[in-house]
GROMACS .gro file of C-alpha atoms in nm:
model
  396
    1MET     CA    1   4.329   5.554  -2.661
    2ASN     CA    2   4.142   5.753  -2.886
    3VAL     CA    3   3.897   5.499  -2.950
    4VAL     CA    4   3.607   5.756  -3.119
    5GLY     CA    5   3.921   5.903  -3.374
    6ILE     CA    6   4.051   5.537  -3.453
    7ILE     CA    7   3.690   5.399  -3.504
    8ALA     CA    8   3.592   5.672  -3.686
    9SER     CA    9   3.915   5.619  -3.927
   10ALA     CA   10   3.795   5.242  -3.988
   11VAL     CA   11   3.473   5.345  -4.114
   12ALA     CA   12   3.584   5.601  -4.328
   13ALA     CA   13   3.814   5.359  -4.473
   14LEU     CA   14   3.584   5.114  -4.537
   15PHE     CA   15   3.335   5.320  -4.725
   16SER     CA   16   3.602   5.479  -4.887
   17THR     CA   17   3.745   5.188  -4.994
   18VAL     CA   18   3.420   5.023  -5.105
   19VAL     CA   19   3.298   5.304  -5.331
   20LEU     CA   20   3.629   5.346  -5.508
   21ALA     CA   21   3.665   4.996  -5.561
   22LYS     CA   22   3.322   4.991  -5.719
   23GLY     CA   23   3.386   5.271  -5.931
   24VAL     CA   24   3.696   5.104  -6.066
   25ARG     CA   25   3.431   4.794  -6.106
   26ARG     CA   26   3.224   4.990  -6.340
   27ALA     CA   27   3.547   5.113  -6.499
   28ALA     CA   28   3.656   4.817  -6.616
   29LEU     CA   29   3.273   4.702  -6.759
   30ARG     CA   30   3.288   4.981  -6.942
   31CYS     CA   31   3.642   4.908  -7.081
   32GLY     CA   32   3.557   4.602  -7.190
   33ALA     CA   33   3.641   4.222  -7.053
   34GLY     CA   34   3.876   3.980  -7.136
   35ARG     CA   35   4.193   4.010  -7.385
   36GLU     CA   36   4.121   4.190  -7.743
   37PRO     CA   37   4.176   4.018  -8.034
   38GLY     CA   38   4.550   3.904  -8.053
   39GLY     CA   39   4.605   3.794  -7.742
   40ARG     CA   40   4.678   4.130  -7.590
   41PRO     CA   41   4.587   4.299  -7.282
   42SER     CA   42   4.265   4.491  -7.267
   43ARG     CA   43   4.208   4.802  -7.062
   44ALA     CA   44   3.993   4.635  -6.837
   45GLY     CA   45   4.244   4.386  -6.760
   46ALA     CA   46   4.443   4.649  -6.683
   47VAL     CA   47   4.201   4.876  -6.460
   48ARG     CA   48   4.130   4.542  -6.242
   49ARG     CA   49   4.515   4.532  -6.206
   50LEU     CA   50   4.500   4.885  -6.029
   51GLY     CA   51   4.229   4.804  -5.828
   52GLY     CA   52   4.427   4.766  -5.533
   53ALA     CA   53   4.531   5.186  -5.543
   54THR     CA   54   4.137   5.200  -5.379
   55VAL     CA   55   4.291   5.044  -5.057
   56VAL     CA   56   4.610   5.285  -5.109
   57LEU     CA   57   4.387   5.584  -5.125
   58GLY     CA   58   4.113   5.494  -4.875
   59VAL     CA   59   4.305   5.381  -4.629
   60GLY     CA   60   4.554   5.653  -4.655
   61ALA     CA   61   4.287   5.928  -4.662
   62ALA     CA   62   4.149   5.835  -4.388
   63VAL     CA   63   4.473   5.763  -4.188
   64ALA     CA   64   4.556   6.105  -4.285
   65ALA     CA   65   4.277   6.250  -4.135
   66GLY     CA   66   4.293   6.064  -3.837
   67TRP     CA   67   4.629   6.158  -3.779
   68GLY     CA   68   4.542   6.548  -3.851
   69LEU     CA   69   4.240   6.554  -3.621
   70GLY     CA   70   4.480   6.383  -3.309
   71ALA     CA   71   4.365   6.035  -3.341
   72ALA     CA   72   4.746   5.888  -3.315
   73GLY     CA   73   4.798   6.063  -2.968
   74GLY     CA   74   5.183   6.107  -2.879
   75SER     CA   75   5.279   5.870  -3.171
   76GLY     CA   76   5.158   6.129  -3.448
   77ARG     CA   77   5.532   6.196  -3.582
   78ALA     CA   78   5.597   5.845  -3.618
   79VAL     CA   79   5.269   5.750  -3.762
   80GLY     CA   80   5.337   6.059  -4.007
   81GLY     CA   81   5.656   5.911  -4.144
   82LEU     CA   82   5.472   5.562  -4.148
   83LEU     CA   83   5.226   5.698  -4.371
   84ALA     CA   84   5.473   5.874  -4.589
   85GLY     CA   85   5.637   5.573  -4.624
   86ALA     CA   86   5.364   5.331  -4.747
   87GLY     CA   87   5.263   5.586  -4.937
   88ALA     CA   88   5.647   5.592  -5.113
   89VAL     CA   89   5.582   5.182  -5.160
   90ALA     CA   90   5.251   5.218  -5.268
   91ALA     CA   91   5.402   5.459  -5.541
   92LEU     CA   92   5.659   5.215  -5.641
   93GLY     CA   93   5.386   4.936  -5.706
   94LEU     CA   94   5.199   5.176  -5.913
   95VAL     CA   95   5.457   5.231  -6.141
   96HIS     CA   96   5.602   4.851  -6.116
   97GLU     CA   97   5.239   4.758  -6.226
   98LEU     CA   98   5.280   5.013  -6.555
   99ARG     CA   99   5.658   4.942  -6.652
  100PRO     CA  100   5.832   4.655  -6.439
  101LEU     CA  101   6.080   4.819  -6.234
  102PRO     CA  102   6.474   4.609  -6.169
  103VAL     CA  103   6.478   4.447  -5.828
  104PRO     CA  104   6.746   4.683  -5.708
  105LEU     CA  105   6.552   4.989  -5.724
  106ARG     CA  106   6.266   4.828  -5.553
  107LEU     CA  107   6.498   4.706  -5.275
  108ALA     CA  108   6.633   5.078  -5.260
  109VAL     CA  109   6.282   5.235  -5.220
  110GLN     CA  110   6.207   5.041  -4.949
  111THR     CA  111   6.466   5.024  -4.722
  112GLY     CA  112   6.443   5.445  -4.780
  113ALA     CA  113   6.082   5.423  -4.623
  114ALA     CA  114   6.172   5.161  -4.398
  115THR     CA  115   6.478   5.294  -4.242
  116LEU     CA  116   6.191   5.679  -4.238
  117THR     CA  117   5.964   5.472  -4.008
  118VAL     CA  118   6.235   5.322  -3.786
  119CYS     CA  119   6.378   5.653  -3.723
  120LEU     CA  120   6.055   5.817  -3.629
  121ALA     CA  121   5.954   5.558  -3.441
  122GLY     CA  122   6.231   5.613  -3.198
  123LEU     CA  123   6.402   5.287  -3.221
  124SER     CA  124   6.782   5.234  -3.105
  125LEU     CA  125   7.019   5.104  -3.420
  126ALA     CA  126   7.083   4.770  -3.247
  127ALA     CA  127   6.697   4.747  -3.274
  128GLY     CA  128   6.663   4.924  -3.606
  129VAL     CA  129   6.863   4.781  -3.838
  130PRO     CA  130   6.689   4.397  -3.759
  131ALA     CA  131   6.365   4.600  -3.789
  132VAL     CA  132   6.427   4.749  -4.178
  133ILE     CA  133   6.569   4.449  -4.270
  134GLY     CA  134   6.249   4.286  -4.129
  135ILE     CA  135   6.018   4.563  -4.295
  136VAL     CA  136   6.176   4.484  -4.638
  137LEU     CA  137   6.140   4.101  -4.592
  138LEU     CA  138   5.748   4.164  -4.485
  139THR     CA  139   5.647   4.362  -4.740
  140ASN     CA  140   5.792   4.160  -5.021
  141ALA     CA  141   5.671   3.881  -4.861
  142PHE     CA  142   5.311   4.013  -4.841
  143ALA     CA  143   5.357   4.077  -5.186
  144LEU     CA  144   5.381   3.728  -5.292
  145LEU     CA  145   5.049   3.634  -5.206
  146ASP     CA  146   4.846   3.809  -5.463
  147THR     CA  147   4.835   3.483  -5.632
  148ALA     CA  148   4.475   3.361  -5.603
  149ASP     CA  149   4.137   3.567  -5.534
  150GLY     CA  150   4.113   3.692  -5.183
  151ALA     CA  151   4.433   3.575  -5.038
  152LEU     CA  152   4.576   3.847  -4.982
  153ALA     CA  153   4.310   4.048  -4.847
  154THR     CA  154   4.197   3.786  -4.571
  155VAL     CA  155   4.549   3.704  -4.472
  156GLY     CA  156   4.639   4.087  -4.448
  157ALA     CA  157   4.314   4.172  -4.296
  158VAL     CA  158   4.379   3.881  -4.007
  159THR     CA  159   4.733   3.992  -3.959
  160ALA     CA  160   4.593   4.382  -3.903
  161ALA     CA  161   4.335   4.223  -3.674
  162GLY     CA  162   4.609   4.070  -3.466
  163LEU     CA  163   4.853   4.427  -3.443
  164LEU     CA  164   4.499   4.627  -3.337
  165ALA     CA  165   4.464   4.383  -3.042
  166CYS     CA  166   4.810   4.384  -3.009
  167ALA     CA  167   4.797   4.804  -2.940
  168ALA     CA  168   4.443   4.777  -2.766
  169VAL     CA  169   4.647   4.575  -2.496
  170GLU     CA  170   4.851   4.844  -2.432
  171GLY     CA  171   4.607   5.135  -2.515
  172LEU     CA  172   4.836   5.281  -2.777
  173SER     CA  173   4.645   5.491  -3.029
  174GLY     CA  174   4.966   5.552  -3.309
  175PRO     CA  175   4.977   5.197  -3.353
  176ALA     CA  176   4.644   5.110  -3.401
  177LEU     CA  177   4.547   5.346  -3.604
  178LEU     CA  178   4.649   5.228  -3.939
  179PRO     CA  179   4.611   4.861  -3.812
  180ALA     CA  180   4.225   4.959  -3.806
  181ALA     CA  181   4.190   5.115  -4.100
  182LEU     CA  182   4.367   4.889  -4.288
  183LEU     CA  183   4.155   4.623  -4.142
  184ALA     CA  184   3.832   4.815  -4.276
  185GLY     CA  185   3.952   4.900  -4.626
  186LEU     CA  186   4.071   4.530  -4.705
  187LEU     CA  187   3.742   4.409  -4.556
  188GLY     CA  188   3.593   4.639  -4.824
  189PHE     CA  189   3.801   4.569  -5.078
  190LEU     CA  190   3.740   4.164  -5.000
  191LEU     CA  191   3.375   4.276  -5.133
  192HIS     CA  192   3.489   4.280  -5.499
  193ASN     CA  193   3.775   4.097  -5.486
  194TRP     CA  194   3.617   3.750  -5.369
  195HIS     CA  195   3.599   3.497  -5.607
  196PRO     CA  196   3.525   3.525  -5.891
  197ALA     CA  197   3.714   3.883  -5.810
  198ARG     CA  198   3.634   4.173  -6.064
  199ILE     CA  199   3.967   4.399  -5.926
  200ARG     CA  200   4.271   4.277  -5.825
  201PRO     CA  201   4.521   4.461  -5.557
  202GLY     CA  202   4.786   4.474  -5.781
  203ALA     CA  203   5.139   4.578  -5.670
  204SER     CA  204   5.082   4.892  -5.530
  205CYS     CA  205   4.785   4.710  -5.270
  206SER     CA  206   5.000   4.413  -5.187
  207LEU     CA  207   5.358   4.612  -5.117
  208PHE     CA  208   5.133   4.910  -4.940
  209THR     CA  209   4.969   4.608  -4.685
  210GLY     CA  210   5.303   4.447  -4.646
  211PHE     CA  211   5.473   4.725  -4.539
  212ALA     CA  212   5.176   4.889  -4.356
  213LEU     CA  213   5.169   4.576  -4.137
  214ALA     CA  214   5.505   4.541  -4.096
  215SER     CA  215   5.544   4.893  -4.010
  216SER     CA  216   5.267   4.868  -3.765
  217GLY     CA  217   5.467   4.640  -3.583
  218ALA     CA  218   5.791   4.792  -3.573
  219LEU     CA  219   5.575   5.125  -3.391
  220LEU     CA  220   5.419   4.889  -3.157
  221LEU     CA  221   5.799   4.751  -3.095
  222ALA     CA  222   5.925   5.056  -2.979
  223ALA     CA  223   5.628   5.131  -2.772
  224ALA     CA  224   5.549   4.792  -2.642
  225PRO     CA  225   5.710   4.763  -2.224
  226PRO     CA  226   5.999   4.495  -2.193
  227GLU     CA  227   5.731   4.252  -1.993
  228ARG     CA  228   5.501   4.204  -2.289
  229ALA     CA  229   5.757   3.987  -2.486
  230ALA     CA  230   5.699   4.160  -2.839
  231TRP     CA  231   5.999   4.061  -2.983
  232ALA     CA  232   5.840   3.697  -2.964
  233ALA     CA  233   5.495   3.754  -2.996
  234LEU     CA  234   5.496   4.012  -3.301
  235PRO     CA  235   5.674   3.811  -3.568
  236VAL     CA  236   5.462   3.523  -3.552
  237LEU     CA  237   5.157   3.746  -3.600
  238ALA     CA  238   5.322   3.714  -4.050
  239THR     CA  239   5.386   3.326  -4.027
  240VAL     CA  240   5.140   3.280  -4.317
  241ALA     CA  241   5.348   3.512  -4.539
  242LEU     CA  242   5.675   3.391  -4.396
  243ALA     CA  243   5.599   3.043  -4.485
  244ASP     CA  244   5.457   3.108  -4.837
  245THR     CA  245   5.763   3.275  -4.903
  246ALA     CA  246   6.002   3.006  -4.762
  247LEU     CA  247   5.806   2.758  -4.977
  248VAL     CA  248   5.854   2.964  -5.302
  249LEU     CA  249   6.224   2.969  -5.237
  250ALA     CA  250   6.310   2.638  -5.138
  251SER     CA  251   6.104   2.460  -5.446
  252ARG     CA  252   6.291   2.666  -5.665
  253ARG     CA  253   6.641   2.616  -5.516
  254ARG     CA  254   6.530   2.215  -5.497
  255ALA     CA  255   6.418   2.254  -5.897
  256SER     CA  256   6.753   2.450  -6.017
  257ARG     CA  257   6.491   2.745  -6.125
  258PRO     CA  258   6.542   3.130  -6.063
  259LEU     CA  259   6.465   3.263  -5.762
  260LEU     CA  260   6.310   3.604  -5.874
  261ARG     CA  261   6.100   3.452  -6.161
  262ASN     CA  262   5.730   3.416  -6.135
  263ALA     CA  263   5.611   3.052  -6.155
  264GLY     CA  264   5.271   2.892  -5.984
  265ASP     CA  265   5.480   2.699  -5.717
  266HIS     CA  266   5.295   2.932  -5.396
  267ILE     CA  267   5.067   2.818  -5.129
  268THR     CA  268   4.795   2.911  -5.332
  269HIS     CA  269   4.881   2.698  -5.676
  270ARG     CA  270   4.981   2.402  -5.461
  271LEU     CA  271   4.626   2.388  -5.288
  272ARG     CA  272   4.462   2.431  -5.604
  273ARG     CA  273   4.638   2.093  -5.725
  274VAL     CA  274   4.498   1.913  -5.455
  275ARG     CA  275   4.160   2.012  -5.553
  276VAL     CA  276   4.126   2.295  -5.308
  277THR     CA  277   3.884   2.544  -5.477
  278VAL     CA  278   3.984   2.917  -5.525
  279PRO     CA  279   3.722   3.024  -5.238
  280GLY     CA  280   3.824   2.745  -5.028
  281THR     CA  281   4.189   2.832  -5.063
  282ALA     CA  282   4.172   3.170  -4.911
  283VAL     CA  283   3.963   3.012  -4.633
  284VAL     CA  284   4.260   2.795  -4.556
  285LEU     CA  285   4.478   3.054  -4.555
  286GLY     CA  286   4.262   3.287  -4.328
  287LEU     CA  287   4.222   2.991  -4.061
  288TRP     CA  288   4.583   2.949  -4.124
  289ALA     CA  289   4.647   3.307  -4.030
  290VAL     CA  290   4.430   3.301  -3.715
  291VAL     CA  291   4.640   3.044  -3.546
  292PRO     CA  292   4.972   3.190  -3.535
  293VAL     CA  293   4.760   3.551  -3.502
  294VAL     CA  294   4.601   3.449  -3.222
  295THR     CA  295   4.884   3.267  -3.048
  296GLY     CA  296   5.115   3.605  -3.090
  297THR     CA  297   4.793   3.789  -2.963
  298LEU     CA  298   4.783   3.604  -2.614
  299VAL     CA  299   5.176   3.619  -2.608
  300TYR     CA  300   5.192   3.965  -2.639
  301GLY     CA  301   4.915   4.026  -2.327
  302GLY     CA  302   5.101   3.759  -2.072
  303LEU     CA  303   4.834   3.505  -2.124
  304LEU     CA  304   5.085   3.291  -2.290
  305HIS     CA  305   5.458   3.171  -2.226
  306PRO     CA  306   5.666   3.363  -2.463
  307ALA     CA  307   5.793   2.981  -2.552
  308LEU     CA  308   5.471   2.903  -2.663
  309VAL     CA  309   5.511   3.076  -3.027
  310LEU     CA  310   5.718   2.775  -3.162
  311VAL     CA  311   5.404   2.573  -3.171
  312PRO     CA  312   5.240   2.779  -3.484
  313LEU     CA  313   5.559   2.828  -3.605
  314ALA     CA  314   5.632   2.436  -3.601
  315GLY     CA  315   5.311   2.368  -3.768
  316SER     CA  316   5.388   2.613  -4.032
  317ALA     CA  317   5.690   2.452  -4.106
  318ALA     CA  318   5.527   2.086  -4.126
  319ALA     CA  319   5.273   2.269  -4.377
  320VAL     CA  320   5.508   2.365  -4.587
  321LEU     CA  321   5.737   2.032  -4.556
  322ALA     CA  322   5.352   1.885  -4.692
  323LEU     CA  323   5.350   2.125  -4.943
  324LEU     CA  324   5.705   2.035  -5.126
  325ARG     CA  325   5.608   1.722  -5.262
  326VAL     CA  326   5.306   1.864  -5.457
  327PRO     CA  327   5.411   1.866  -5.798
  328VAL     CA  328   5.382   2.171  -5.996
  329TYR     CA  329   5.661   2.239  -6.224
  330VAL     CA  330   5.591   2.061  -6.551
  331ALA     CA  331   5.857   1.839  -6.633
  332PRO     CA  332   6.010   1.931  -7.018
  333PRO     CA  333   5.946   1.684  -7.308
  334ARG     CA  334   6.229   1.419  -7.345
  335THR     CA  335   6.447   1.516  -7.683
  336GLY     CA  336   6.699   1.218  -7.626
  337THR     CA  337   6.493   0.961  -7.788
  338ARG     CA  338   6.443   0.875  -8.172
  339ARG     CA  339   6.182   0.792  -8.358
  340PRO     CA  340   6.239   0.564  -8.565
  341ALA     CA  341   6.148   0.643  -8.973
  342THR     CA  342   5.852   0.580  -9.161
  343GLY     CA  343   5.956   0.193  -9.283
  344THR     CA  344   6.205   0.090  -9.067
  345ALA     CA  345   6.119  -0.147  -8.801
  346HIS     CA  346   6.148  -0.086  -8.429
  347PRO     CA  347   6.472  -0.273  -8.275
  348LEU     CA  348   6.252  -0.413  -8.005
  349VAL     CA  349   5.964  -0.508  -8.164
  350PRO     CA  350   5.940  -0.816  -8.440
  351SER     CA  351   5.833  -0.665  -8.777
  352ALA     CA  352   5.554  -0.820  -8.953
  353PRO     CA  353   5.524  -0.938  -9.300
  354PRO     CA  354   5.356  -0.743  -9.527
  355VAL     CA  355   4.975  -0.796  -9.590
  356PRO     CA  356   4.905  -0.757  -9.938
  357SER     CA  357   4.598  -0.538  -9.993
  358VAL     CA  358   4.296  -0.703 -10.221
  359PRO     CA  359   4.141  -0.433 -10.468
  360ALA     CA  360   3.797  -0.466 -10.595
  361GLY     CA  361   3.877  -0.717 -10.820
  362GLY     CA  362   4.012  -0.935 -10.572
  363THR     CA  363   4.385  -0.989 -10.673
  364PRO     CA  364   4.656  -0.885 -10.424
  365THR     CA  365   4.819  -0.627 -10.530
  366GLY     CA  366   5.219  -0.681 -10.608
  367THR     CA  367   5.117  -1.073 -10.722
  368ALA     CA  368   5.125  -1.185 -11.089
  369PRO     CA  369   4.722  -1.302 -11.168
  370ALA     CA  370   4.706  -1.642 -11.245
  371ARG     CA  371   4.698  -1.757 -11.621
  372THR     CA  372   4.508  -2.029 -11.830
  373ALA     CA  373   4.676  -2.268 -12.065
  374THR     CA  374   4.645  -2.009 -12.367
  375GLY     CA  375   4.796  -1.767 -12.127
  376ARG     CA  376   4.429  -1.527 -12.058
  377PRO     CA  377   4.427  -1.475 -11.686
  378THR     CA  378   4.195  -1.650 -11.480
  379VAL     CA  379   3.901  -1.504 -11.334
  380PRO     CA  380   3.849  -1.602 -10.959
  381PRO     CA  381   3.540  -1.715 -10.838
  382PRO     CA  382   3.323  -1.482 -10.562
  383PRO     CA  383   3.346  -1.552 -10.225
  384ALA     CA  384   3.119  -1.769 -10.045
  385ALA     CA  385   3.131  -1.571  -9.710
  386ARG     CA  386   3.294  -1.281  -9.556
  387PRO     CA  387   3.592  -1.409  -9.358
  388THR     CA  388   3.584  -1.417  -8.979
  389VAL     CA  389   3.933  -1.304  -8.957
  390GLY     CA  390   3.828  -0.974  -9.031
  391LEU     CA  391   3.568  -0.944  -8.876
  392THR     CA  392   3.781  -0.981  -8.541
  393ALA     CA  393   4.045  -0.793  -8.616
  394ASP     CA  394   3.781  -0.483  -8.655
  395ARG     CA  395   3.640  -0.545  -8.311
  396GLY     CA  396   3.975  -0.598  -8.192
   0.00000   0.00000   0.00000
């Protein structure tokens, strides 16, 4: 394992991401903040959404340099294919951020990139087809985590650390190169993405992160010996992303809502509903990801039985069921009841007799004034005191 080359690539990815993210942040401040008059998104908002491209550029450049210098070892061809597929997916996300693309086109590009990675990794047809499906699924699952400040970067960094630990157990340079650089790049990006976030990952960074993690797992699966139980250990590393996807699909299915339409029903939104702060949400997701990552790493290293991967899976399933009980959808207003017209008494509420208004002269409106025998109206005497009924009504 080329430890020096991997560490150098990680350090390069860290500094590159920090410097590029700082430049994007300054560009967003120069463009202005918030929204322009009329509710239109400002240029600063667009720049912040594209801030995740700094992770793609920093990590991609560091991995390409390490790959060119031989840090990938004997897996150079597979790492090159992985880097090309991740770049294609990141470009897809960048275009989708600027102009939304249809779902079939996005899935086609992701499937083509995953197929290229699996073919260059050397997986057989029986293992390659599930690997392609898993890469596409995890790519979109990690993309759904970009719903709160620091959530995607925290979970992605924890998952990349698990993949790096599994690759270090076998001393594999190729599968360890991209997770090491991605871990460093996400930590550098987290400095600017922590709440209150100055820049956001966007579709390019979220798709790149998911594809890189899933494809690195496929490379590790192809290079791992059979006694490592990689088939059971590696999928557990993505438990949080899969739990969020399962929660969203189950929640929208129960509420009869479109499955592919954005709504505030992710894990981060539900944690906010139960009064967890935005930084606390990222911390909770990070701690949640640590449990399956540690379990999967220990199973891969042979320190735990493969059946123990069911423990974090069962805990995550219980958490999903508990989060399903948190209300997130706003009930539509009732339109079937009709309000009674003005002047019409409600059928269930007895109508009170009208109270005649008393003008300044003292004669109730709508009643005939009292007259003397000669036909002239009488003048009522001034009231001796203010009636107590009116005071009671005003206070009550």
